[in-house]
Short mmCIF file of C-alpha atoms in Angstrom, two decimals:
data_model
loop_
_atom_site.label_atom_id
_atom_site.label_comp_id
_atom_site.label_asym_id
_atom_site.label_seq_id
_atom_site.Cartn_x
_atom_site.Cartn_y
_atom_site.Cartn_z
CA MET A 1 -65.01 31.76 132.74
CA PRO A 2 -62.88 32.42 135.85
CA MET A 3 -59.11 31.98 135.59
CA ILE A 4 -58.15 28.31 135.87
CA ASN A 5 -54.98 28.34 137.95
CA PRO A 6 -52.94 25.13 137.58
CA ILE A 7 -52.33 22.68 140.40
CA PRO A 8 -48.69 22.33 141.54
CA ALA A 9 -47.02 19.34 139.87
CA GLU A 10 -45.66 18.03 143.18
CA PHE A 11 -49.19 17.83 144.60
CA ILE A 12 -50.42 15.83 141.60
CA GLN A 13 -47.38 13.55 141.84
CA SER A 14 -48.07 12.86 145.51
CA GLN A 15 -51.70 11.96 144.78
CA VAL A 16 -50.66 9.71 141.91
CA ARG A 17 -48.04 7.91 144.03
CA LEU A 18 -50.65 7.05 146.65
CA ALA A 19 -53.21 5.99 144.04
CA LEU A 20 -50.74 3.71 142.24
CA LEU A 21 -49.62 2.19 145.53
CA GLU A 22 -53.25 1.49 146.35
CA ASP A 23 -53.99 -0.13 142.97
CA VAL A 24 -50.73 -1.70 141.83
CA GLY A 25 -48.97 -2.43 145.10
CA GLN A 26 -45.68 -4.20 144.34
CA GLN A 27 -46.74 -5.83 141.08
CA ASP A 28 -49.47 -5.87 138.43
CA LEU A 29 -50.05 -9.62 138.21
CA THR A 30 -52.30 -9.47 135.15
CA ALA A 31 -49.94 -7.26 133.14
CA ASP A 32 -47.33 -10.03 133.41
CA LEU A 33 -49.32 -11.80 130.71
CA ILE A 34 -48.21 -9.14 128.20
CA PRO A 35 -44.75 -9.48 126.56
CA LEU A 36 -42.27 -6.89 127.78
CA ASP A 37 -41.64 -5.57 124.27
CA SER A 38 -45.32 -5.29 123.31
CA VAL A 39 -46.22 -1.75 122.17
CA ALA A 40 -49.80 -0.48 122.20
CA HIS A 41 -51.73 2.44 120.73
CA ALA A 42 -54.79 3.39 122.76
CA LYS A 43 -57.56 5.93 122.30
CA LEU A 44 -59.49 7.57 125.14
CA ILE A 45 -63.03 8.55 124.26
CA SER A 46 -65.95 10.09 126.10
CA ARG A 47 -69.14 8.07 126.02
CA GLU A 48 -71.25 11.02 127.10
CA ALA A 49 -71.28 14.81 127.08
CA GLY A 50 -69.44 16.64 129.82
CA VAL A 51 -66.51 18.89 130.68
CA LEU A 52 -62.98 17.54 130.78
CA CYS A 53 -60.83 17.85 133.89
CA GLY A 54 -57.81 15.94 135.16
CA SER A 55 -55.47 15.74 132.16
CA ASP A 56 -52.37 16.40 134.28
CA TRP A 57 -53.32 13.53 136.59
CA LEU A 58 -53.67 11.10 133.69
CA THR A 59 -50.36 12.20 132.19
CA THR A 60 -48.62 11.88 135.56
CA VAL A 61 -49.96 8.36 136.09
CA PHE A 62 -48.56 7.05 132.82
CA LYS A 63 -45.30 9.01 133.01
CA SER A 64 -44.76 7.70 136.55
CA LEU A 65 -44.90 4.18 135.17
CA ASP A 66 -42.93 4.80 131.98
CA GLN A 67 -41.44 8.12 130.87
CA SER A 68 -41.36 6.93 127.25
CA ILE A 69 -45.16 6.72 126.96
CA GLU A 70 -46.44 9.32 124.50
CA ILE A 71 -49.74 11.12 125.07
CA THR A 72 -51.36 13.32 122.44
CA TRP A 73 -54.18 15.48 123.79
CA PHE A 74 -57.05 16.63 121.57
CA LYS A 75 -58.99 18.24 124.43
CA GLN A 76 -57.88 20.41 127.34
CA ASP A 77 -59.22 20.84 130.86
CA GLY A 78 -62.35 22.98 130.72
CA ASP A 79 -63.27 21.87 127.20
CA VAL A 80 -66.80 20.67 126.53
CA LEU A 81 -66.98 17.03 125.44
CA ALA A 82 -69.59 15.44 123.23
CA ALA A 83 -70.38 11.73 123.20
CA ASN A 84 -67.74 9.79 121.22
CA ASP A 85 -65.20 12.62 121.27
CA THR A 86 -61.58 11.48 121.24
CA ILE A 87 -59.89 13.03 124.26
CA CYS A 88 -56.35 11.77 123.76
CA GLU A 89 -54.26 8.96 122.26
CA ILE A 90 -51.60 7.04 124.17
CA LYS A 91 -48.68 5.10 122.70
CA GLY A 92 -46.07 2.99 124.45
CA SER A 93 -45.55 -0.13 126.53
CA ALA A 94 -48.73 -2.17 126.54
CA ARG A 95 -47.91 -3.44 130.04
CA HIS A 96 -47.57 0.05 131.49
CA ILE A 97 -50.64 1.43 129.73
CA LEU A 98 -52.72 -1.43 131.12
CA THR A 99 -51.25 -1.01 134.59
CA GLY A 100 -52.03 2.71 134.70
CA GLU A 101 -55.41 2.61 132.97
CA ARG A 102 -57.72 2.33 135.99
CA THR A 103 -55.85 4.81 138.16
CA ALA A 104 -55.67 7.35 135.34
CA LEU A 105 -59.36 7.00 134.51
CA ASN A 106 -60.36 7.22 138.18
CA PHE A 107 -58.77 10.67 138.39
CA LEU A 108 -60.13 11.83 135.02
CA GLN A 109 -63.67 10.53 135.52
CA THR A 110 -64.01 11.94 139.03
CA LEU A 111 -62.64 15.39 138.29
CA SER A 112 -64.57 15.60 135.01
CA ALA A 113 -67.71 14.77 136.98
CA THR A 114 -67.22 17.82 139.21
CA ALA A 115 -66.34 20.04 136.23
CA SER A 116 -69.39 18.80 134.32
CA ILE A 117 -71.97 19.41 137.03
CA THR A 118 -70.39 22.77 137.82
CA ARG A 119 -70.80 23.81 134.18
CA GLN A 120 -74.51 22.94 134.34
CA TYR A 121 -74.99 25.19 137.36
CA ALA A 122 -72.79 27.94 135.91
CA ASP A 123 -74.74 27.93 132.64
CA ALA A 124 -77.97 28.44 134.58
CA LEU A 125 -76.48 31.66 136.04
CA SER A 126 -74.45 32.87 133.07
CA ASP A 127 -76.38 36.12 132.56
CA LEU A 128 -76.81 36.99 136.24
CA PRO A 129 -74.39 38.92 138.52
CA VAL A 130 -73.96 36.12 141.06
CA ALA A 131 -70.97 33.93 141.91
CA LEU A 132 -71.30 30.14 141.96
CA LEU A 133 -69.19 28.71 144.82
CA ASP A 134 -68.19 25.26 146.00
CA THR A 135 -67.96 24.08 149.63
CA ARG A 136 -65.72 21.92 151.83
CA LYS A 137 -67.90 18.87 151.07
CA THR A 138 -65.17 17.24 149.01
CA LEU A 139 -63.82 13.70 148.77
CA PRO A 140 -61.09 13.22 151.39
CA GLY A 141 -57.70 13.93 149.84
CA TYR A 142 -59.29 15.48 146.76
CA ARG A 143 -59.91 18.99 148.13
CA MET A 144 -57.44 20.85 145.93
CA ALA A 145 -58.19 18.68 142.89
CA GLN A 146 -61.98 19.04 143.11
CA LYS A 147 -61.73 22.78 143.67
CA TYR A 148 -59.60 22.94 140.53
CA ALA A 149 -62.34 21.00 138.75
CA VAL A 150 -64.91 23.55 139.94
CA ARG A 151 -62.83 26.29 138.31
CA CYS A 152 -62.64 24.24 135.11
CA GLY A 153 -66.43 24.05 135.14
CA GLY A 154 -66.87 27.80 135.51
CA GLY A 155 -67.35 28.07 139.26
CA VAL A 156 -65.49 30.00 141.96
CA ASN A 157 -63.77 28.55 145.01
CA HIS A 158 -65.04 29.21 148.52
CA ARG A 159 -62.44 28.89 151.28
CA PHE A 160 -60.07 25.95 150.79
CA GLY A 161 -60.12 24.88 154.42
CA LEU A 162 -60.25 26.01 157.99
CA PHE A 163 -57.00 27.91 157.56
CA ASP A 164 -57.74 30.63 155.00
CA ALA A 165 -61.06 32.19 156.07
CA ILE A 166 -63.45 32.26 159.02
CA LEU A 167 -66.97 30.84 158.76
CA ILE A 168 -68.87 31.10 162.04
CA LYS A 169 -71.60 28.46 162.09
CA GLU A 170 -74.39 27.67 164.56
CA ASN A 171 -72.22 25.59 166.90
CA HIS A 172 -69.52 28.27 166.96
CA ILE A 173 -72.19 30.85 167.85
CA GLN A 174 -73.58 28.70 170.64
CA ALA A 175 -70.10 28.06 172.06
CA ALA A 176 -69.18 31.78 171.88
CA GLY A 177 -72.48 32.98 173.38
CA ASN A 178 -73.96 34.97 170.48
CA ILE A 179 -73.19 36.25 167.00
CA GLY A 180 -71.76 39.57 168.14
CA ALA A 181 -69.37 37.93 170.58
CA ALA A 182 -68.23 35.38 168.00
CA VAL A 183 -67.51 38.03 165.36
CA LEU A 184 -65.69 40.28 167.83
CA MET A 185 -63.53 37.40 169.02
CA ALA A 186 -62.72 36.38 165.45
CA ARG A 187 -61.78 39.92 164.49
CA ASN A 188 -59.53 40.33 167.53
CA LEU A 189 -57.82 36.97 167.08
CA HIS A 190 -57.38 37.13 163.30
CA PRO A 191 -57.36 40.76 162.09
CA GLY A 192 -57.52 41.16 158.34
CA ILE A 193 -59.16 37.77 157.74
CA SER A 194 -62.57 37.68 156.08
CA ILE A 195 -65.35 36.83 158.53
CA GLU A 196 -68.46 35.01 157.36
CA VAL A 197 -71.43 34.20 159.60
CA GLU A 198 -74.05 31.56 158.90
CA VAL A 199 -77.57 32.64 159.90
CA GLU A 200 -80.86 30.75 159.95
CA SER A 201 -83.35 33.57 160.40
CA LEU A 202 -83.90 37.24 159.62
CA ASP A 203 -83.31 38.05 163.29
CA GLU A 204 -79.88 36.41 163.11
CA LEU A 205 -79.24 38.33 159.89
CA ALA A 206 -79.83 41.58 161.77
CA GLN A 207 -77.38 40.46 164.46
CA ALA A 208 -74.73 39.60 161.89
CA LEU A 209 -75.17 42.97 160.18
CA ALA A 210 -74.89 44.76 163.53
CA ALA A 211 -71.65 42.84 164.15
CA GLN A 212 -70.38 44.00 160.73
CA ALA A 213 -69.70 40.56 159.32
CA ASP A 214 -68.06 40.68 155.90
CA ILE A 215 -70.17 37.86 154.44
CA ILE A 216 -73.46 36.43 155.67
CA LEU A 217 -74.49 32.91 154.69
CA LEU A 218 -78.27 32.57 154.49
CA ASP A 219 -78.84 28.93 155.38
CA ASN A 220 -81.94 27.31 153.87
CA PHE A 221 -83.80 30.62 153.52
CA SER A 222 -87.04 30.56 151.54
CA ILE A 223 -87.26 32.70 148.40
CA GLU A 224 -89.27 35.33 150.25
CA MET A 225 -86.78 35.36 153.12
CA LEU A 226 -83.93 35.79 150.63
CA ARG A 227 -85.69 38.79 149.11
CA GLN A 228 -86.21 40.29 152.55
CA ALA A 229 -82.57 39.66 153.42
CA VAL A 230 -81.39 41.48 150.30
CA SER A 231 -83.69 44.41 151.09
CA THR A 232 -82.51 44.56 154.70
CA ASN A 233 -78.85 44.23 153.82
CA GLN A 234 -78.65 47.27 151.54
CA SER A 235 -75.21 46.08 150.32
CA GLN A 236 -73.67 46.20 153.81
CA ALA A 237 -72.29 42.66 153.52
CA LEU A 238 -71.99 40.05 150.81
CA LEU A 239 -74.96 37.70 150.97
CA GLU A 240 -74.52 34.01 150.23
CA ALA A 241 -77.41 31.61 149.74
CA SER A 242 -76.79 27.99 150.68
CA GLY A 243 -78.70 24.84 151.54
CA GLY A 244 -81.11 22.92 149.36
CA ILE A 245 -79.71 24.35 146.13
CA SER A 246 -80.46 22.40 142.96
CA LEU A 247 -80.53 22.99 139.22
CA ASP A 248 -84.31 23.35 139.55
CA ASN A 249 -84.18 26.33 141.93
CA ILE A 250 -80.78 27.98 141.58
CA ARG A 251 -81.89 30.57 139.04
CA THR A 252 -84.87 31.63 141.14
CA ILE A 253 -82.55 31.94 144.13
CA ALA A 254 -80.07 34.02 142.12
CA GLU A 255 -82.82 36.36 140.97
CA THR A 256 -83.50 37.42 144.58
CA GLY A 257 -80.35 39.54 144.39
CA VAL A 258 -77.93 37.53 146.55
CA ASP A 259 -74.25 37.95 145.71
CA ARG A 260 -73.14 34.34 146.00
CA ILE A 261 -74.60 30.83 145.95
CA SER A 262 -72.67 27.90 147.41
CA VAL A 263 -73.55 24.40 146.27
CA GLY A 264 -72.29 21.26 148.01
CA ALA A 265 -73.50 19.08 145.13
CA LEU A 266 -70.66 20.31 142.91
CA THR A 267 -68.21 18.10 144.78
CA LYS A 268 -70.38 15.79 146.89
CA ASP A 269 -73.19 14.47 144.70
CA ILE A 270 -71.24 13.49 141.61
CA ARG A 271 -71.35 10.63 139.12
CA ALA A 272 -68.16 9.73 137.27
CA LEU A 273 -68.13 10.77 133.63
CA ASP A 274 -68.31 7.73 131.37
CA LEU A 275 -64.92 7.41 129.63
CA SER A 276 -63.38 4.47 127.78
CA LEU A 277 -59.77 3.58 126.94
CA ARG A 278 -59.44 1.08 124.09
CA PHE A 279 -56.47 -0.31 122.19
CA ILE A 280 -56.61 0.40 118.46
#
């Protein structure tokens, strides 16, 4: 599995502050029903199989509400969960646990969803020399968090945004005039930055190779076109397959010999992992 670099604590804290403001506002009206001195012991369980991600977000939610809350983790980010596994136990103020419950679970369920689907795709490619990449199709405000979840699931991050790599797409090419002109302009303006070009045909592939692009994204190529692209490329550039990728076809795509496969579904088409927090 790739190295899972941690997310800066200040970033998580900023996300949690906004999420609590959104959910709690100035006061949790329902929690007022609970006596101030009431202490609770809660257990968080997974109701289905998956991969855990988001433990630091859950901890930060509860600690933001009450530093005295105790959390004992039995699973770590990246761990595989089975149905009915106990993920952690939480002890402390019943009021504060109830106030933070939904916000904490929203983070954990969403990030675990991305980690879980990523693991499914990664497992399908585990014995093949191809990298599984995410895209920029993330939930607004969750870019860094979801890309962390991809790493927890066994994937690799594509560029984080528009600031750390160049990806020349069809509209860029049209605006610049042609592929060669776009690549030349990018290289002159941003020397030393990786240049990737999205192509939609074998003719455009030839143009991108002639322009000496570092990476070429093969958009919605058929299996036969992917094979031809690999043969034409002769390892001149890294080849990335993208578009229409699913669990049903990703292995066949990988077997064509491409170097990378990017999958928007890892962060876009997700279903929250079913988790439950219950007092015991």
